[in-house]
Amino acid sequence: MEIGTTLTRFIIEQQRNYPAATGEFTNLLIELTKAGKIIAREVNKAGLAETMGLTGHTNVHGEEVQKLDAFANATIIKATDHTGHLAGVVSEEMRGIHQIPDPLLRGDYVLVADPVDGSSNIDVNVSIGTIFSIYRRRRKDGAAQLEDFLRKGSEQLCAGYIIYGSSTMLVYTTGQGVHGFTLDPTIGEFLLSHEGIAMPPRGRIYSVNESYYNRWDVGVQRYVDYVKEENEAAGRPYSARYIGSLVADFHRNMLKGGIFLYPGEVNAPQGKLRLVYEAAPLAFIAQQAGGAASTGQQAILDMQAEELHQRVPLIIGSADDVEEAEAFFQGRRS
Ligand code: FBP
């Protein structure tokens, strides 16, 4: 499709590829992108308005909630709860399921989101992001249930992220490739800028918080040693890039190729990142762009979620790099 096509038009055109589609899902996605625009507006004026700093509360993970976290969470719910298409929402900022309240109509889908990923970067003007994903719920009636959210990533219908960077971009997939849209602030529309994003099969960038090196398993240590080895013919050493915002590190690797790692530690094998609303959505996007995502032992998309806020080790990026890292993690290479 032509560069500059509006996101709304693109989504509607894509719906034509599903003859049985009712338009509900399309409508939900469009409302969600509106939330993205509102959050982008707040992010852009964060230094001027009262949106920087802490709310004084801690979230379910014991982390201090930034004002922008709370604002973004409320914005996503407000933009989508009246559509009649959602039964419930789960996010990093809420302990349990947010049920769509009466008298609003409930629908066939559930939404999961990390409203502001990379919160520690808000106050210092470094890129942050929003991650989201949509599943069809298991039962058609009644309140949303845990089982609607505790799924395998391979069951996702749609996943996307919005990166609030030098420009605001929305990148999403509905299982028909990955497409990127840049927000034109002068008209307030996301316009098609990156159709059919293909992640290079191998990159030359590794992205990991290396200060944890001494806490890692030997397989992880050996892999990181390996990418730093001098071997010009093989394109090593890789360059190190670590923003500390998952969405921003992932987005760079989507476009340039590379690998992002947040492995488990010997004393904390599950790592830090969350399966349901961080790892699984990005894994779906990576897969659709030709990349891969793994725990080091298992494909992220094959993991059955057992808890809403479950943590998982995440190795994600260019397919050849992820495969190579797995070989080190599993002790097949050293
Ligand atoms: P939040 O969801 O609390 O923002 O944490 C996620 C995150 O900020 C990721 O975006 C980032 O990749 C990671 O944590 C950084 O963690 P660390 O500071 O341990 O490297």
Short mmCIF file of C-alpha atoms and ligand atoms in Angstrom, two decimals:
data_model
loop_
_atom_site.label_atom_id
_atom_site.label_comp_id
_atom_site.label_asym_id
_atom_site.label_seq_id
_atom_site.Cartn_x
_atom_site.Cartn_y
_atom_site.Cartn_z
CA MET A 1 0.00 0.00 0.00
CA GLU A 2 1.08 3.55 -0.63
CA ILE A 3 3.41 5.18 1.89
CA GLY A 4 1.38 7.74 3.79
CA THR A 5 -1.81 5.66 3.87
CA THR A 6 -3.58 6.27 7.16
CA LEU A 7 -3.52 3.52 9.75
CA THR A 8 -7.31 3.46 9.84
CA ARG A 9 -7.53 2.86 6.10
CA PHE A 10 -4.78 0.22 6.26
CA ILE A 11 -6.57 -1.70 9.02
CA ILE A 12 -9.88 -1.58 7.14
CA GLU A 13 -8.21 -2.76 3.90
CA GLN A 14 -6.55 -5.61 5.76
CA GLN A 15 -9.91 -6.68 7.14
CA ARG A 16 -10.93 -7.51 3.55
CA ASN A 17 -8.49 -10.45 3.72
CA TYR A 18 -10.80 -12.05 6.28
CA PRO A 19 -14.15 -12.53 4.54
CA ALA A 20 -15.80 -13.68 7.80
CA ALA A 21 -14.64 -10.61 9.74
CA THR A 22 -17.37 -8.62 11.42
CA GLY A 23 -15.37 -5.42 11.81
CA GLU A 24 -15.42 -5.69 15.62
CA PHE A 25 -11.76 -6.45 15.85
CA THR A 26 -10.92 -3.69 13.38
CA ASN A 27 -12.86 -1.21 15.45
CA LEU A 28 -11.12 -2.29 18.65
CA LEU A 29 -7.71 -1.87 17.07
CA ILE A 30 -8.59 1.61 15.81
CA GLU A 31 -9.73 2.68 19.29
CA LEU A 32 -6.52 1.32 20.75
CA THR A 33 -4.45 3.42 18.37
CA LYS A 34 -6.33 6.49 19.59
CA ALA A 35 -5.11 5.70 23.09
CA GLY A 36 -1.60 5.60 21.62
CA LYS A 37 -2.01 9.13 20.26
CA ILE A 38 -3.20 10.45 23.60
CA ILE A 39 -0.29 8.81 25.45
CA ALA A 40 2.12 10.18 22.82
CA ARG A 41 0.80 13.68 23.47
CA GLU A 42 1.41 13.32 27.21
CA VAL A 43 4.88 11.85 26.67
CA ASN A 44 5.81 14.72 24.39
CA LYS A 45 4.98 17.34 26.98
CA ALA A 46 6.17 15.31 29.97
CA GLY A 47 8.74 17.89 30.99
CA LEU A 48 6.18 20.71 31.01
CA ALA A 49 3.07 19.13 32.40
CA GLU A 50 2.62 17.42 35.72
CA THR A 51 3.08 13.97 34.18
CA MET A 52 6.63 13.32 35.34
CA GLY A 53 7.49 11.76 38.65
CA LEU A 54 5.92 9.22 40.95
CA THR A 55 2.30 8.76 42.01
CA GLY A 56 3.40 7.65 45.48
CA HIS A 57 1.92 4.18 44.91
CA THR A 58 3.60 0.86 44.16
CA ASN A 59 2.28 -1.61 41.60
CA VAL A 60 1.74 -5.36 41.81
CA HIS A 61 5.49 -5.93 41.31
CA GLY A 62 6.41 -3.65 44.20
CA GLU A 63 7.70 -1.02 41.75
CA GLU A 64 6.95 2.67 42.19
CA VAL A 65 4.25 3.80 39.78
CA GLN A 66 5.12 6.77 37.64
CA LYS A 67 2.33 9.25 36.91
CA LEU A 68 2.65 8.41 33.24
CA ASP A 69 2.19 4.66 33.96
CA ALA A 70 -1.09 5.42 35.72
CA PHE A 71 -2.22 7.86 33.04
CA ALA A 72 -1.44 5.47 30.18
CA ASN A 73 -3.20 2.58 31.91
CA ALA A 74 -6.35 4.66 32.43
CA THR A 75 -6.19 5.97 28.85
CA ILE A 76 -6.02 2.50 27.31
CA ILE A 77 -8.99 1.33 29.35
CA LYS A 78 -11.02 4.44 28.61
CA ALA A 79 -10.35 4.20 24.87
CA THR A 80 -11.42 0.57 24.60
CA ASP A 81 -13.96 -0.26 27.31
CA HIS A 82 -16.98 1.27 25.58
CA THR A 83 -16.44 -0.46 22.24
CA GLY A 84 -18.56 -3.46 23.13
CA HIS A 85 -15.79 -5.70 21.79
CA LEU A 86 -13.80 -6.34 24.97
CA ALA A 87 -14.56 -8.53 27.96
CA GLY A 88 -11.59 -7.51 30.09
CA VAL A 89 -8.14 -6.00 30.28
CA VAL A 90 -4.95 -7.12 32.01
CA SER A 91 -1.99 -4.81 32.38
CA GLU A 92 1.25 -4.44 34.24
CA GLU A 93 -0.36 -1.76 36.39
CA MET A 94 -3.28 -3.83 37.72
CA ARG A 95 -3.16 -6.84 40.00
CA GLY A 96 -6.12 -8.69 38.48
CA ILE A 97 -8.46 -8.53 35.52
CA HIS A 98 -10.17 -5.22 34.79
CA GLN A 99 -13.72 -6.33 33.94
CA ILE A 100 -15.74 -4.25 31.51
CA PRO A 101 -18.29 -2.76 33.91
CA ASP A 102 -22.07 -2.68 33.52
CA PRO A 103 -23.84 -1.12 31.71
CA LEU A 104 -21.12 -1.27 29.04
CA LEU A 105 -21.44 -4.17 26.62
CA ARG A 106 -18.95 -7.03 26.80
CA GLY A 107 -17.43 -8.53 23.67
CA ASP A 108 -15.43 -11.48 22.40
CA TYR A 109 -11.90 -10.18 22.91
CA VAL A 110 -9.50 -9.53 25.76
CA LEU A 111 -6.68 -7.05 25.80
CA VAL A 112 -3.30 -7.25 27.56
CA ALA A 113 -0.95 -4.29 27.79
CA ASP A 114 2.16 -2.86 29.28
CA PRO A 115 0.99 0.77 29.20
CA VAL A 116 4.46 2.30 29.63
CA ASP A 117 7.42 0.04 29.17
CA GLY A 118 10.79 1.40 30.25
CA SER A 119 9.30 3.63 32.95
CA SER A 120 12.68 4.39 34.48
CA ASN A 121 13.48 6.35 31.31
CA ILE A 122 10.51 8.72 31.49
CA ASP A 123 12.18 11.42 33.53
CA VAL A 124 15.32 11.53 31.40
CA ASN A 125 13.71 11.90 27.97
CA VAL A 126 14.78 8.49 26.66
CA SER A 127 12.46 6.45 24.40
CA ILE A 128 9.72 4.47 26.10
CA GLY A 129 6.88 2.41 24.68
CA THR A 130 3.49 0.76 25.01
CA ILE A 131 3.02 -2.95 24.28
CA PHE A 132 -0.37 -4.55 23.58
CA SER A 133 -1.92 -7.77 22.44
CA ILE A 134 -5.42 -9.10 21.74
CA TYR A 135 -6.82 -12.60 22.17
CA ARG A 136 -10.25 -13.98 21.38
CA ARG A 137 -11.76 -15.01 24.69
CA ARG A 138 -12.50 -18.65 25.31
CA ARG A 139 -16.16 -18.30 26.33
CA LYS A 140 -18.65 -15.98 24.75
CA ASP A 141 -20.57 -14.86 27.81
CA GLY A 142 -20.13 -13.63 31.35
CA ALA A 143 -17.20 -11.89 32.93
CA ALA A 144 -13.68 -12.36 31.55
CA GLN A 145 -11.90 -15.28 33.22
CA LEU A 146 -8.27 -15.94 34.00
CA GLU A 147 -8.28 -18.66 31.35
CA ASP A 148 -9.01 -15.96 28.73
CA PHE A 149 -5.63 -14.40 29.49
CA LEU A 150 -3.51 -17.42 30.44
CA ARG A 151 -2.79 -18.52 26.91
CA LYS A 152 -0.03 -19.58 24.60
CA GLY A 153 1.46 -16.66 22.72
CA SER A 154 0.75 -18.54 19.49
CA GLU A 155 -2.98 -17.86 20.09
CA GLN A 156 -2.60 -14.07 19.78
CA LEU A 157 -4.74 -12.39 17.13
CA CYS A 158 -2.86 -9.14 17.17
CA ALA A 159 0.18 -7.67 18.88
CA GLY A 160 1.82 -4.31 18.64
CA TYR A 161 3.85 -1.63 20.25
CA ILE A 162 4.05 2.12 20.16
CA ILE A 163 7.46 3.67 20.55
CA TYR A 164 7.67 7.23 21.79
CA GLY A 165 11.02 8.17 20.30
CA SER A 166 12.37 10.90 18.05
CA SER A 167 9.05 10.29 16.33
CA THR A 168 6.12 8.21 17.58
CA MET A 169 5.69 4.94 15.73
CA LEU A 170 3.09 2.22 15.96
CA VAL A 171 4.15 -1.24 14.80
CA TYR A 172 1.68 -4.12 14.74
CA THR A 173 0.82 -7.49 13.33
CA THR A 174 -2.41 -9.41 12.91
CA GLY A 175 -0.50 -12.41 11.59
CA GLN A 176 -0.11 -10.96 8.11
CA GLY A 177 3.34 -9.48 8.41
CA VAL A 178 4.43 -6.52 10.50
CA HIS A 179 3.66 -2.96 9.53
CA GLY A 180 4.90 0.32 10.95
CA PHE A 181 3.18 3.72 11.03
CA THR A 182 4.66 7.05 12.01
CA LEU A 183 2.57 9.65 13.78
CA ASP A 184 2.35 12.86 11.81
CA PRO A 185 1.79 15.32 14.66
CA THR A 186 0.55 18.05 12.33
CA ILE A 187 -2.54 16.04 11.36
CA GLY A 188 -2.67 13.68 14.34
CA GLU A 189 -2.65 10.55 12.18
CA PHE A 190 -0.47 7.47 12.07
CA LEU A 191 0.70 7.13 8.45
CA LEU A 192 2.17 4.03 6.83
CA SER A 193 5.97 4.37 6.83
CA HIS A 194 7.29 0.78 7.11
CA GLU A 195 5.20 -1.81 5.27
CA GLY A 196 6.16 -5.48 5.66
CA ILE A 197 9.04 -5.08 8.10
CA ALA A 198 11.55 -7.91 7.72
CA MET A 199 14.08 -8.38 10.49
CA PRO A 200 17.53 -9.16 9.07
CA PRO A 201 18.28 -12.86 9.74
CA ARG A 202 21.50 -11.88 11.48
CA GLY A 203 22.56 -8.66 13.12
CA ARG A 204 25.74 -7.20 14.51
CA ILE A 205 24.27 -5.76 17.70
CA TYR A 206 23.83 -7.35 21.11
CA SER A 207 21.72 -5.75 23.74
CA VAL A 208 21.89 -6.90 27.34
CA ASN A 209 22.43 -5.39 30.79
CA GLU A 210 25.95 -6.73 31.17
CA SER A 211 26.31 -5.52 34.73
CA TYR A 212 24.55 -8.78 35.69
CA TYR A 213 27.29 -10.90 34.08
CA ASN A 214 28.44 -12.48 37.34
CA ARG A 215 24.89 -13.59 38.17
CA TRP A 216 24.39 -15.50 34.90
CA ASP A 217 24.65 -19.15 34.14
CA VAL A 218 27.85 -20.14 32.35
CA GLY A 219 26.01 -20.70 29.03
CA VAL A 220 24.81 -17.09 29.01
CA GLN A 221 28.27 -15.83 29.96
CA ARG A 222 29.89 -17.84 27.17
CA TYR A 223 27.43 -16.50 24.58
CA VAL A 224 28.12 -12.90 25.58
CA ASP A 225 31.88 -13.60 25.56
CA TYR A 226 31.45 -15.07 22.07
CA VAL A 227 29.69 -12.06 20.53
CA LYS A 228 32.50 -9.85 21.85
CA GLU A 229 35.30 -12.03 20.45
CA GLU A 230 37.52 -10.53 17.79
CA ASN A 231 36.75 -12.34 14.51
CA GLU A 232 36.57 -9.92 11.61
CA ALA A 233 35.61 -12.55 9.04
CA ALA A 234 32.61 -13.57 11.14
CA GLY A 235 31.59 -9.96 11.81
CA ARG A 236 32.51 -10.01 15.50
CA PRO A 237 32.75 -8.31 17.88
CA TYR A 238 29.12 -7.22 17.80
CA SER A 239 28.34 -3.70 18.89
CA ALA A 240 26.79 -3.24 22.32
CA ARG A 241 23.58 -1.17 22.50
CA TYR A 242 21.41 -1.12 25.60
CA ILE A 243 18.78 1.56 26.06
CA GLY A 244 17.04 -0.11 28.99
CA SER A 245 13.66 0.27 27.31
CA LEU A 246 12.65 -3.07 25.89
CA VAL A 247 10.49 -1.57 23.15
CA ALA A 248 13.27 0.75 22.00
CA ASP A 249 15.95 -1.97 22.06
CA PHE A 250 13.59 -4.34 20.24
CA HIS A 251 12.54 -1.76 17.65
CA ARG A 252 16.15 -1.01 16.75
CA ASN A 253 16.85 -4.70 16.27
CA MET A 254 13.68 -5.09 14.18
CA LEU A 255 15.01 -2.59 11.68
CA LYS A 256 18.76 -3.23 11.87
CA GLY A 257 18.99 -6.82 13.09
CA GLY A 258 20.51 -7.93 16.36
CA ILE A 259 19.73 -9.73 19.56
CA PHE A 260 18.23 -8.57 22.86
CA LEU A 261 18.75 -10.69 25.96
CA TYR A 262 17.21 -10.49 29.40
CA PRO A 263 18.22 -13.92 30.67
CA GLY A 264 17.48 -15.47 34.02
CA GLU A 265 20.06 -15.37 36.76
CA VAL A 266 21.37 -18.33 38.75
CA ASN A 267 19.38 -17.13 41.76
CA ALA A 268 16.45 -15.72 39.77
CA PRO A 269 16.01 -18.04 36.79
CA GLN A 270 12.80 -16.38 35.57
CA GLY A 271 14.50 -13.08 34.78
CA LYS A 272 12.64 -9.79 34.97
CA LEU A 273 10.37 -9.39 31.98
CA ARG A 274 6.73 -10.44 31.92
CA LEU A 275 5.47 -13.19 29.64
CA VAL A 276 1.86 -12.14 29.03
CA TYR A 277 2.20 -8.46 28.17
CA GLU A 278 5.88 -8.04 27.26
CA ALA A 279 7.56 -11.20 25.94
CA ALA A 280 4.64 -12.90 24.15
CA PRO A 281 3.47 -9.83 22.14
CA LEU A 282 7.01 -9.00 21.03
CA ALA A 283 7.63 -12.67 20.21
CA PHE A 284 4.61 -12.66 17.88
CA ILE A 285 5.86 -9.51 16.18
CA ALA A 286 9.39 -10.93 15.88
CA GLN A 287 8.08 -14.17 14.36
CA GLN A 288 5.95 -12.27 11.84
CA ALA A 289 9.00 -10.23 10.82
CA GLY A 290 11.11 -13.39 10.32
CA GLY A 291 12.85 -13.19 13.71
CA ALA A 292 12.60 -15.43 16.75
CA ALA A 293 12.10 -15.34 20.51
CA SER A 294 13.10 -17.90 23.07
CA THR A 295 13.63 -18.40 26.77
CA GLY A 296 16.92 -19.99 25.80
CA GLN A 297 15.28 -23.40 26.19
CA GLN A 298 11.88 -23.01 24.56
CA ALA A 299 10.13 -20.79 22.00
CA ILE A 300 8.28 -17.99 23.80
CA LEU A 301 5.20 -18.46 21.60
CA ASP A 302 4.89 -22.09 22.78
CA MET A 303 4.83 -21.16 26.45
CA GLN A 304 1.55 -21.63 28.26
CA ALA A 305 1.07 -18.70 30.66
CA GLU A 306 0.30 -19.80 34.20
CA GLU A 307 0.06 -16.45 35.97
CA LEU A 308 -0.91 -13.00 34.76
CA HIS A 309 2.34 -11.39 35.92
CA GLN A 310 4.64 -14.34 35.29
CA ARG A 311 8.26 -13.52 34.51
CA VAL A 312 10.25 -15.17 31.76
CA PRO A 313 13.80 -15.06 30.39
CA LEU A 314 13.73 -13.39 26.97
CA ILE A 315 16.13 -13.83 24.07
CA ILE A 316 14.67 -12.08 21.02
CA GLY A 317 15.75 -10.75 17.67
CA SER A 318 17.33 -11.96 14.44
CA ALA A 319 16.55 -15.64 13.89
CA ASP A 320 20.15 -16.84 13.36
CA ASP A 321 21.38 -14.96 16.42
CA VAL A 322 18.62 -16.34 18.65
CA GLU A 323 19.33 -19.88 17.42
CA GLU A 324 23.02 -19.44 18.15
CA ALA A 325 22.35 -18.06 21.63
CA GLU A 326 20.10 -21.06 22.37
CA ALA A 327 22.96 -23.40 21.44
CA PHE A 328 25.17 -21.71 24.06
CA PHE A 329 22.41 -21.58 26.68
CA GLN A 330 21.69 -25.29 26.20
CA GLY A 331 25.37 -26.25 26.38
CA ARG A 332 25.51 -27.46 22.75
CA ARG A 333 28.21 -24.85 22.13
CA SER A 334 30.72 -23.41 24.51
P1 FBP B 1 9.23 -1.80 33.40
O1 FBP B 1 8.08 -2.57 32.77
O2 FBP B 1 9.09 -1.64 34.87
O3 FBP B 1 9.47 -0.55 32.67
O4 FBP B 1 10.53 -2.74 33.26
C1 FBP B 1 10.83 -3.25 32.01
C2 FBP B 1 12.18 -2.71 31.57
O5 FBP B 1 12.28 -1.33 31.80
C3 FBP B 1 12.43 -3.00 30.12
O6 FBP B 1 11.85 -2.04 29.29
C4 FBP B 1 13.93 -3.00 30.04
O7 FBP B 1 14.39 -3.80 28.98
C5 FBP B 1 14.33 -3.57 31.38
O8 FBP B 1 13.23 -3.36 32.26
C6 FBP B 1 15.55 -2.94 31.96
O9 FBP B 1 15.89 -3.59 33.14
P2 FBP B 1 17.35 -3.41 33.81
O10 FBP B 1 17.37 -2.04 34.34
O11 FBP B 1 17.43 -4.47 34.84
O12 FBP B 1 18.35 -3.60 32.72
#
